[in-house]
Short mmCIF file of the N, C-alpha and C atoms (twelve columns), coordinates in Angstrom:
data_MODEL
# 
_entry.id   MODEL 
# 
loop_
_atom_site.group_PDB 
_atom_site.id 
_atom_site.type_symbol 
_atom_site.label_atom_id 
_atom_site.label_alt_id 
_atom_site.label_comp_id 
_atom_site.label_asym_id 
_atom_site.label_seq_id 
_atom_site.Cartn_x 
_atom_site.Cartn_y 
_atom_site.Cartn_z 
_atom_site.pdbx_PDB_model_num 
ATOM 1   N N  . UNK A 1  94.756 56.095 70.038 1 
ATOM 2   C CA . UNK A 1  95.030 54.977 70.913 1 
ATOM 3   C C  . UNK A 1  94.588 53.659 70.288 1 
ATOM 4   N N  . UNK A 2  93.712 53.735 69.219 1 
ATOM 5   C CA . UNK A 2  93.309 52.651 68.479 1 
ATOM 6   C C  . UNK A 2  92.490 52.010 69.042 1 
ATOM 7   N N  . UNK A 3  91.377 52.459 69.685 1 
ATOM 8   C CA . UNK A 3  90.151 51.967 70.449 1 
ATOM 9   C C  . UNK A 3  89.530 52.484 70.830 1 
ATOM 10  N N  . UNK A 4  87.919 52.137 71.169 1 
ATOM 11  C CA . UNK A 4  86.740 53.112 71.201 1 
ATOM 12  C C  . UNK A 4  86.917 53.490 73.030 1 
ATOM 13  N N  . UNK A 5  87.219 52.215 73.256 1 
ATOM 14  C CA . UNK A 5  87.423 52.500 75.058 1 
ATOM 15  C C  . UNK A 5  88.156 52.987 75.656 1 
ATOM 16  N N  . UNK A 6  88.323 53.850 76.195 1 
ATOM 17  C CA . UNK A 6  89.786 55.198 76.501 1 
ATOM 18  C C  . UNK A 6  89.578 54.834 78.214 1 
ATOM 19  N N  . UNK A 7  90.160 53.340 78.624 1 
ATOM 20  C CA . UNK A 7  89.509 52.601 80.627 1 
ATOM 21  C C  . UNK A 7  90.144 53.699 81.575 1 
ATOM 22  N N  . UNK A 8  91.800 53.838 80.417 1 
ATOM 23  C CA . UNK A 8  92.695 54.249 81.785 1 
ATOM 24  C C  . UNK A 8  92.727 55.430 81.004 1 
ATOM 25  N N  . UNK A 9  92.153 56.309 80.571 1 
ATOM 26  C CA . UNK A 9  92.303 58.483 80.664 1 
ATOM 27  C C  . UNK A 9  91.129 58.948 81.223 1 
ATOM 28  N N  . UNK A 10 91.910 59.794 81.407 1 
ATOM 29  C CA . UNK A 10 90.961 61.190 82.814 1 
ATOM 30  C C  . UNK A 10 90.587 62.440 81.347 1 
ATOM 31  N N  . UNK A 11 89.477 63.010 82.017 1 
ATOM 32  C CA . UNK A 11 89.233 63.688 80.619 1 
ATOM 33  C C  . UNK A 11 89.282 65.628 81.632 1 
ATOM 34  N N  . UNK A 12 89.737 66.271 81.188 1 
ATOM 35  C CA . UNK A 12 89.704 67.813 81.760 1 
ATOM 36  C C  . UNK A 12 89.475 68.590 80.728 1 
ATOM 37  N N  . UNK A 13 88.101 69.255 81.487 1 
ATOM 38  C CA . UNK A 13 87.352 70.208 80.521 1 
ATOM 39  C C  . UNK A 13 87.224 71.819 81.259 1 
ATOM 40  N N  . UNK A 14 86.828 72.467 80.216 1 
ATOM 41  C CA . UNK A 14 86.805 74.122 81.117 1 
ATOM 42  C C  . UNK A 14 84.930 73.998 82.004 1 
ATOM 43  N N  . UNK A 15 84.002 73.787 80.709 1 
ATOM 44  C CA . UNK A 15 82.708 73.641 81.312 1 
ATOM 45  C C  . UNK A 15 82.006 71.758 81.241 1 
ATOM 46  N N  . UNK A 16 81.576 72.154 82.300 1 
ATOM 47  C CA . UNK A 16 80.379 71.104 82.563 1 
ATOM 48  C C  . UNK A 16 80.140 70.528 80.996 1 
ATOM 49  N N  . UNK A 17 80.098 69.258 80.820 1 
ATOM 50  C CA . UNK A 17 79.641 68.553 79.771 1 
ATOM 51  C C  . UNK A 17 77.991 68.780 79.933 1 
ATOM 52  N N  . UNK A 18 77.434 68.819 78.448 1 
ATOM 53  C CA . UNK A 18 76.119 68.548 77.693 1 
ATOM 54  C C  . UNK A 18 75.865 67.050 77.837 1 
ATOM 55  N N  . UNK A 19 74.433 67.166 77.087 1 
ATOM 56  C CA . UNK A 19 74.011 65.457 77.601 1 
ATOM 57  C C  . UNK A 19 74.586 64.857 76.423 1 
ATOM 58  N N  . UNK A 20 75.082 65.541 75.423 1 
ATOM 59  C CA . UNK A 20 75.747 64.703 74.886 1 
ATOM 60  C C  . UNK A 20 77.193 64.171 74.985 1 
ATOM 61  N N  . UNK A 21 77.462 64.683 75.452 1 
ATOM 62  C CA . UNK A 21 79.409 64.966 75.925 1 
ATOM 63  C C  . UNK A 21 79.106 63.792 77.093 1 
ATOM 64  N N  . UNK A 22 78.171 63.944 78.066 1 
ATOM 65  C CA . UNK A 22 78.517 62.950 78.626 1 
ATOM 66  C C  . UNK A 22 78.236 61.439 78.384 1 
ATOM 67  N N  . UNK A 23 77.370 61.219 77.653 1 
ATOM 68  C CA . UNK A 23 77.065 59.882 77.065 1 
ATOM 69  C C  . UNK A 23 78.199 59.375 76.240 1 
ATOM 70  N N  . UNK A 24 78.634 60.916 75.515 1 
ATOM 71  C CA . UNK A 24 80.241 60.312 75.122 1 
ATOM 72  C C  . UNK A 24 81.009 59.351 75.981 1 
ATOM 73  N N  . UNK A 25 81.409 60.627 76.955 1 
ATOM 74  C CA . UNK A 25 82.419 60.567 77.810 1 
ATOM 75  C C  . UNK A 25 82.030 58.873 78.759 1 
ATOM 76  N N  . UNK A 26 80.502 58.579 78.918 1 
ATOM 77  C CA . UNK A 26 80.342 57.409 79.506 1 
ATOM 78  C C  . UNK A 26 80.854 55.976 78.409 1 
ATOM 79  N N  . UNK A 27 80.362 56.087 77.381 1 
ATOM 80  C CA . UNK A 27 80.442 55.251 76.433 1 
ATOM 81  C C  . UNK A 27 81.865 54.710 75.983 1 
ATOM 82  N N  . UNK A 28 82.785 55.963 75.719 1 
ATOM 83  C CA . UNK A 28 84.059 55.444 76.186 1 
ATOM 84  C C  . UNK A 28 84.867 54.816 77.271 1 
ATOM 85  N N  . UNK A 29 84.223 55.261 78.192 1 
ATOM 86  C CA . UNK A 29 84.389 54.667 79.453 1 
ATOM 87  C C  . UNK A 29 85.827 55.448 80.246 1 
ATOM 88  N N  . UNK A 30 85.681 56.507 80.119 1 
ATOM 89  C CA . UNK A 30 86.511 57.483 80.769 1 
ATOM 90  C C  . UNK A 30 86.638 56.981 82.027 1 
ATOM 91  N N  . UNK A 31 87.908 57.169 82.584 1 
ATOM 92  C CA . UNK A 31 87.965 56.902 84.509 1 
ATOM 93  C C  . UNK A 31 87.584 57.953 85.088 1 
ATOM 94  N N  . UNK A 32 88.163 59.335 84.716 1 
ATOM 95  C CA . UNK A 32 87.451 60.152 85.435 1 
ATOM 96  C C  . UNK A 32 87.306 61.654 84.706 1 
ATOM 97  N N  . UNK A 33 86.627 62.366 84.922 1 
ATOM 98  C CA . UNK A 33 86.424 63.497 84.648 1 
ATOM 99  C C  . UNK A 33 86.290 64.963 85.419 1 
ATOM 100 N N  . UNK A 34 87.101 65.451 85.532 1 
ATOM 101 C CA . UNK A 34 87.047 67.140 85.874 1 
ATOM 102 C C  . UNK A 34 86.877 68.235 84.908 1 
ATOM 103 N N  . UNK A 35 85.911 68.692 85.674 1 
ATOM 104 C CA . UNK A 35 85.719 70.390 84.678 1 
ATOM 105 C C  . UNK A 35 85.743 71.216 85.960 1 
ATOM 106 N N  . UNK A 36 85.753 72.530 85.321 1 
ATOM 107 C CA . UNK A 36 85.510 73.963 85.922 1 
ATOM 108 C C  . UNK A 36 84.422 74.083 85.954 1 
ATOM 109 N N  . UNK A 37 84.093 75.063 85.915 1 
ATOM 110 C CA . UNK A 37 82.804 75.629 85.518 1 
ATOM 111 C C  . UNK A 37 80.998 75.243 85.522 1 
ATOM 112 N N  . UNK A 38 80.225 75.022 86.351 1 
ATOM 113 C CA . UNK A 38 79.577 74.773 86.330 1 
ATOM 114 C C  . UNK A 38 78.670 75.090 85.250 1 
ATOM 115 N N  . UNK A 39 77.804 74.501 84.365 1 
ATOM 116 C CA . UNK A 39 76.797 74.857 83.592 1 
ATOM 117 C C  . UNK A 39 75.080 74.878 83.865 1 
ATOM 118 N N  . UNK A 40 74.408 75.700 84.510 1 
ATOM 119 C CA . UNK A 40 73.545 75.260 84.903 1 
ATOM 120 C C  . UNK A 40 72.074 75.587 83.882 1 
ATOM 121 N N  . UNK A 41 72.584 75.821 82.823 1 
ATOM 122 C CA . UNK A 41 71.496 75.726 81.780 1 
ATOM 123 C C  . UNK A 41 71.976 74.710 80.894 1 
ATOM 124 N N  . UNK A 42 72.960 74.069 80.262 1 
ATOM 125 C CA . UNK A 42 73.299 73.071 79.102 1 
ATOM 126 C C  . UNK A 42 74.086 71.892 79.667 1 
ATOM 127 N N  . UNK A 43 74.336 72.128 80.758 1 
ATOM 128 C CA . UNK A 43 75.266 70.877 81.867 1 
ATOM 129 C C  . UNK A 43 74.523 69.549 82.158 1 
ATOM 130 N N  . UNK A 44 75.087 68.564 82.091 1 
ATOM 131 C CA . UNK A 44 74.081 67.163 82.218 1 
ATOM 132 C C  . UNK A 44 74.744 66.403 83.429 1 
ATOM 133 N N  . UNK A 45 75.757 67.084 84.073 1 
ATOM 134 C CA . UNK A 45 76.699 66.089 85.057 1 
ATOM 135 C C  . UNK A 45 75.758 66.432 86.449 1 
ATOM 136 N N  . UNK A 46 76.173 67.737 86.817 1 
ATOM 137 C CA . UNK A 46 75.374 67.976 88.438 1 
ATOM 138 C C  . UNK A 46 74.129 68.899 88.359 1 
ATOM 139 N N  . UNK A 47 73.914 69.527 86.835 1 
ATOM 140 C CA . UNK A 47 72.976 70.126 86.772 1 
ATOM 141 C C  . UNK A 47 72.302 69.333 85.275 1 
ATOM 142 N N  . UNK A 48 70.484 69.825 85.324 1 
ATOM 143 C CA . UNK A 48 69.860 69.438 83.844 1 
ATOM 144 C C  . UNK A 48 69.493 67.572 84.416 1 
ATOM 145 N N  . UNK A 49 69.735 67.182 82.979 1 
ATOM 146 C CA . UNK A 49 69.422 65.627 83.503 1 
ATOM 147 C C  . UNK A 49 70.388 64.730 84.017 1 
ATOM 148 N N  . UNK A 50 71.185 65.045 84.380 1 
ATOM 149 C CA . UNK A 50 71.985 64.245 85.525 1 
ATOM 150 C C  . UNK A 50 72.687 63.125 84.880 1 
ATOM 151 N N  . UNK A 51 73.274 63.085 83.521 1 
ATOM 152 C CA . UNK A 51 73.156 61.883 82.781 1 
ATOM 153 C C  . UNK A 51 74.020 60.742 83.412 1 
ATOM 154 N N  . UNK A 52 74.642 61.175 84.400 1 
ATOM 155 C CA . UNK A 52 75.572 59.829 85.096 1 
ATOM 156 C C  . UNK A 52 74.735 59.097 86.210 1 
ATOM 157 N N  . UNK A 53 73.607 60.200 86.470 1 
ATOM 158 C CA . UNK A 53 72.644 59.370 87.751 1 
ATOM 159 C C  . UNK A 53 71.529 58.435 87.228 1 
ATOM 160 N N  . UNK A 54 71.398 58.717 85.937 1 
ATOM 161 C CA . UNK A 54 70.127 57.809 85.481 1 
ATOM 162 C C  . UNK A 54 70.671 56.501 85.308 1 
ATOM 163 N N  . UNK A 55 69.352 55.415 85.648 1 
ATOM 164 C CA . UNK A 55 69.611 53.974 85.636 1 
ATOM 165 C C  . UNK A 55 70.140 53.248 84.204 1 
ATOM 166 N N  . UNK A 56 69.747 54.221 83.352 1 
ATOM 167 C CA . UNK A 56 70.224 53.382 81.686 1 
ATOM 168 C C  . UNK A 56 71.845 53.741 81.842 1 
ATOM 169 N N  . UNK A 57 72.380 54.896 82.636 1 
ATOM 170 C CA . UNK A 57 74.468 54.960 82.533 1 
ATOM 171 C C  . UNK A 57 74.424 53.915 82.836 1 
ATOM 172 N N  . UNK A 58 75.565 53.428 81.749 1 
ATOM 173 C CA . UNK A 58 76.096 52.346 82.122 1 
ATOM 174 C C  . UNK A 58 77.600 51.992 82.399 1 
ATOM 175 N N  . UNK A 59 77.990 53.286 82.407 1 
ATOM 176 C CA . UNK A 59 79.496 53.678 82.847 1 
ATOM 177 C C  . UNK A 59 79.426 55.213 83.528 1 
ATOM 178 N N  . UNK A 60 79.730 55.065 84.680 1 
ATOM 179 C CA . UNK A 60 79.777 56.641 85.683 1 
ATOM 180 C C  . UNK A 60 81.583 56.570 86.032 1 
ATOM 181 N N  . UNK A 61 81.898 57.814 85.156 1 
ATOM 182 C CA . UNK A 61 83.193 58.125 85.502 1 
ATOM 183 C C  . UNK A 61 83.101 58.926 87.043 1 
ATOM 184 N N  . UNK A 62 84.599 58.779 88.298 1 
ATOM 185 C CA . UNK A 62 84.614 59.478 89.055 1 
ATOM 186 C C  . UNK A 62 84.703 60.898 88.305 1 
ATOM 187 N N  . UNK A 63 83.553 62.456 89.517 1 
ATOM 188 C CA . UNK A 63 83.677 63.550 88.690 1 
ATOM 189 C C  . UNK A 63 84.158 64.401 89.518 1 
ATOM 190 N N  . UNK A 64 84.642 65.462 89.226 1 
ATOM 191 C CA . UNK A 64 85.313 66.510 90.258 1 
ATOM 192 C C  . UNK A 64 85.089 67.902 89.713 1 
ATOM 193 N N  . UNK A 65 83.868 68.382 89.483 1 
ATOM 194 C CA . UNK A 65 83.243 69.445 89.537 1 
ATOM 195 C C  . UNK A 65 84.400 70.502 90.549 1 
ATOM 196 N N  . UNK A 66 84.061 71.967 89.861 1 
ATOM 197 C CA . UNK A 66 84.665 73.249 90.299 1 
ATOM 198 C C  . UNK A 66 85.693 73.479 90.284 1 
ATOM 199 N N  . UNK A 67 86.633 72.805 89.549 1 
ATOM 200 C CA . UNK A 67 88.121 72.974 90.243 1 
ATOM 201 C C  . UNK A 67 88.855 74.221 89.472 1 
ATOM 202 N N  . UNK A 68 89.205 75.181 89.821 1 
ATOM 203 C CA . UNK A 68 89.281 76.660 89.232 1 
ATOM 204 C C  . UNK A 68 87.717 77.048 88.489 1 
ATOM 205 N N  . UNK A 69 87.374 77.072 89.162 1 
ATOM 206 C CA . UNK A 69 85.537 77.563 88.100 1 
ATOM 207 C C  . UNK A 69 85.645 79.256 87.843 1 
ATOM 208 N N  . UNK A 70 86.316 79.748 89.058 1 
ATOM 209 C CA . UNK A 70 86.189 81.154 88.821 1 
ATOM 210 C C  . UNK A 70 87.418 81.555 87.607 1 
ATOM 211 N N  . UNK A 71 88.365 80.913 87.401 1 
ATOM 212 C CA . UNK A 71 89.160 81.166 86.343 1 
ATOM 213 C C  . UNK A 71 89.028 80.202 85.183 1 
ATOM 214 N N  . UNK A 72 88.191 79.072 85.003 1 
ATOM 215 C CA . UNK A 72 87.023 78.326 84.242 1 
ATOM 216 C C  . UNK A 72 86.078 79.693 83.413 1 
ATOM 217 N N  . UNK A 73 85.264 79.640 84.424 1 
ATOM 218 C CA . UNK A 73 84.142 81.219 84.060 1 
ATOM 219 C C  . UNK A 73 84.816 82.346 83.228 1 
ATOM 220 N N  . UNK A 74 86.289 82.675 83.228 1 
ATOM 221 C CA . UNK A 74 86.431 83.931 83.157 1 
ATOM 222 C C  . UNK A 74 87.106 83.481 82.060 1 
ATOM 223 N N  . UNK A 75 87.542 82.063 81.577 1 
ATOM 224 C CA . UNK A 75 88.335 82.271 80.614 1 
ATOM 225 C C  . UNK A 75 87.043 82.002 79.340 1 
ATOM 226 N N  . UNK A 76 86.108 81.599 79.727 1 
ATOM 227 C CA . UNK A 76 84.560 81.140 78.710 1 
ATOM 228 C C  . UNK A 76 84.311 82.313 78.181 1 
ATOM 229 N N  . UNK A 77 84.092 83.244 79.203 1 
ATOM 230 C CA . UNK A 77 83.883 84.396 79.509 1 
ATOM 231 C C  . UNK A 77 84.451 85.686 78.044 1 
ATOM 232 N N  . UNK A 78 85.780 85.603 78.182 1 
ATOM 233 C CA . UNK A 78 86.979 85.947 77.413 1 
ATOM 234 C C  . UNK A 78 87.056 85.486 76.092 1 
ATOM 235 N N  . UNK A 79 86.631 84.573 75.958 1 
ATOM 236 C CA . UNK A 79 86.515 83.833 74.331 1 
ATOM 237 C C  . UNK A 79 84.922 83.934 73.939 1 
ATOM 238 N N  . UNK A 80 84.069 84.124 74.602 1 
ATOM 239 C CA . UNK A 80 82.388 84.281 73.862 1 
ATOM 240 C C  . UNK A 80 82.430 85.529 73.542 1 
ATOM 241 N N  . UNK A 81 82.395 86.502 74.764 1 
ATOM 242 C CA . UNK A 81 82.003 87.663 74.448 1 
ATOM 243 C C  . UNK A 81 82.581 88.787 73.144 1 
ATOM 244 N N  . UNK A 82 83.626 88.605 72.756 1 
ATOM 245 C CA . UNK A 82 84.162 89.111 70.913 1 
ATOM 246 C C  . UNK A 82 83.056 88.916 70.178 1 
ATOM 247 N N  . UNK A 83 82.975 86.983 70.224 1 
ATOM 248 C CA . UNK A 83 82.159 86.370 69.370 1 
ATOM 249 C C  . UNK A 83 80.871 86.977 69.778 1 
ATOM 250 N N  . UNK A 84 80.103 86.993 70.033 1 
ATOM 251 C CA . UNK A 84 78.613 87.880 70.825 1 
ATOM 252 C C  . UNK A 84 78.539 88.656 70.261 1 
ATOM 253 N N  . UNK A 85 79.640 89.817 69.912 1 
ATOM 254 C CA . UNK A 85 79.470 90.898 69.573 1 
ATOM 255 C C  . UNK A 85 80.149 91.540 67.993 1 
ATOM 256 N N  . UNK A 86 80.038 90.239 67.429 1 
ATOM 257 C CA . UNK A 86 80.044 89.860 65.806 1 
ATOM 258 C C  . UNK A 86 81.730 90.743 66.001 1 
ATOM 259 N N  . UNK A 87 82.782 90.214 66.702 1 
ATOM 260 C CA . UNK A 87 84.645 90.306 66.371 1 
ATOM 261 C C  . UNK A 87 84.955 89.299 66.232 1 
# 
């Protein structure tokens, strides 16, 4: 797109962004963001450190947590476990 600021795209992910994904995702200045899948050990959006609630964000995309999580989960699910088990 030829710019660091992406004002007007929506970003759709399978899991919950890391604290780094979302500092990304703020820094560009995403409008909004949906994932599946909740992460509640490596997730920084509704779980972990919250990185859109702390006072230093300085861009909070609208977020829409869960949307297919159970077919989110199962497709994570489907692609780790081979890998896990050295296939």
């Amino acid at each position: 797109m030829g710019t660091e600021r992406l004002v007007d795209c929506d970003l759709y992910v399978t899991l919950e962004p890391c604290t780094m994904c979302a500092a990304a995702i703020s820094f560009a200045r995403i409008r909004r963001l949906y994932y599946g899948a909740a992460d509640p050990k490596g997730g920084a959006v509704e779980n972990g450190v919250r990185y859109f609630s702390a006072p230093t964000c300085l861009h909070r995309p609208e977020v829409y947590g869960g949307i297919g999580e159970s077919e989110a989960g199962a497709l994570l699910r489907s692609f780790f476990v081979p890998r896990r088990q050295g296939g």
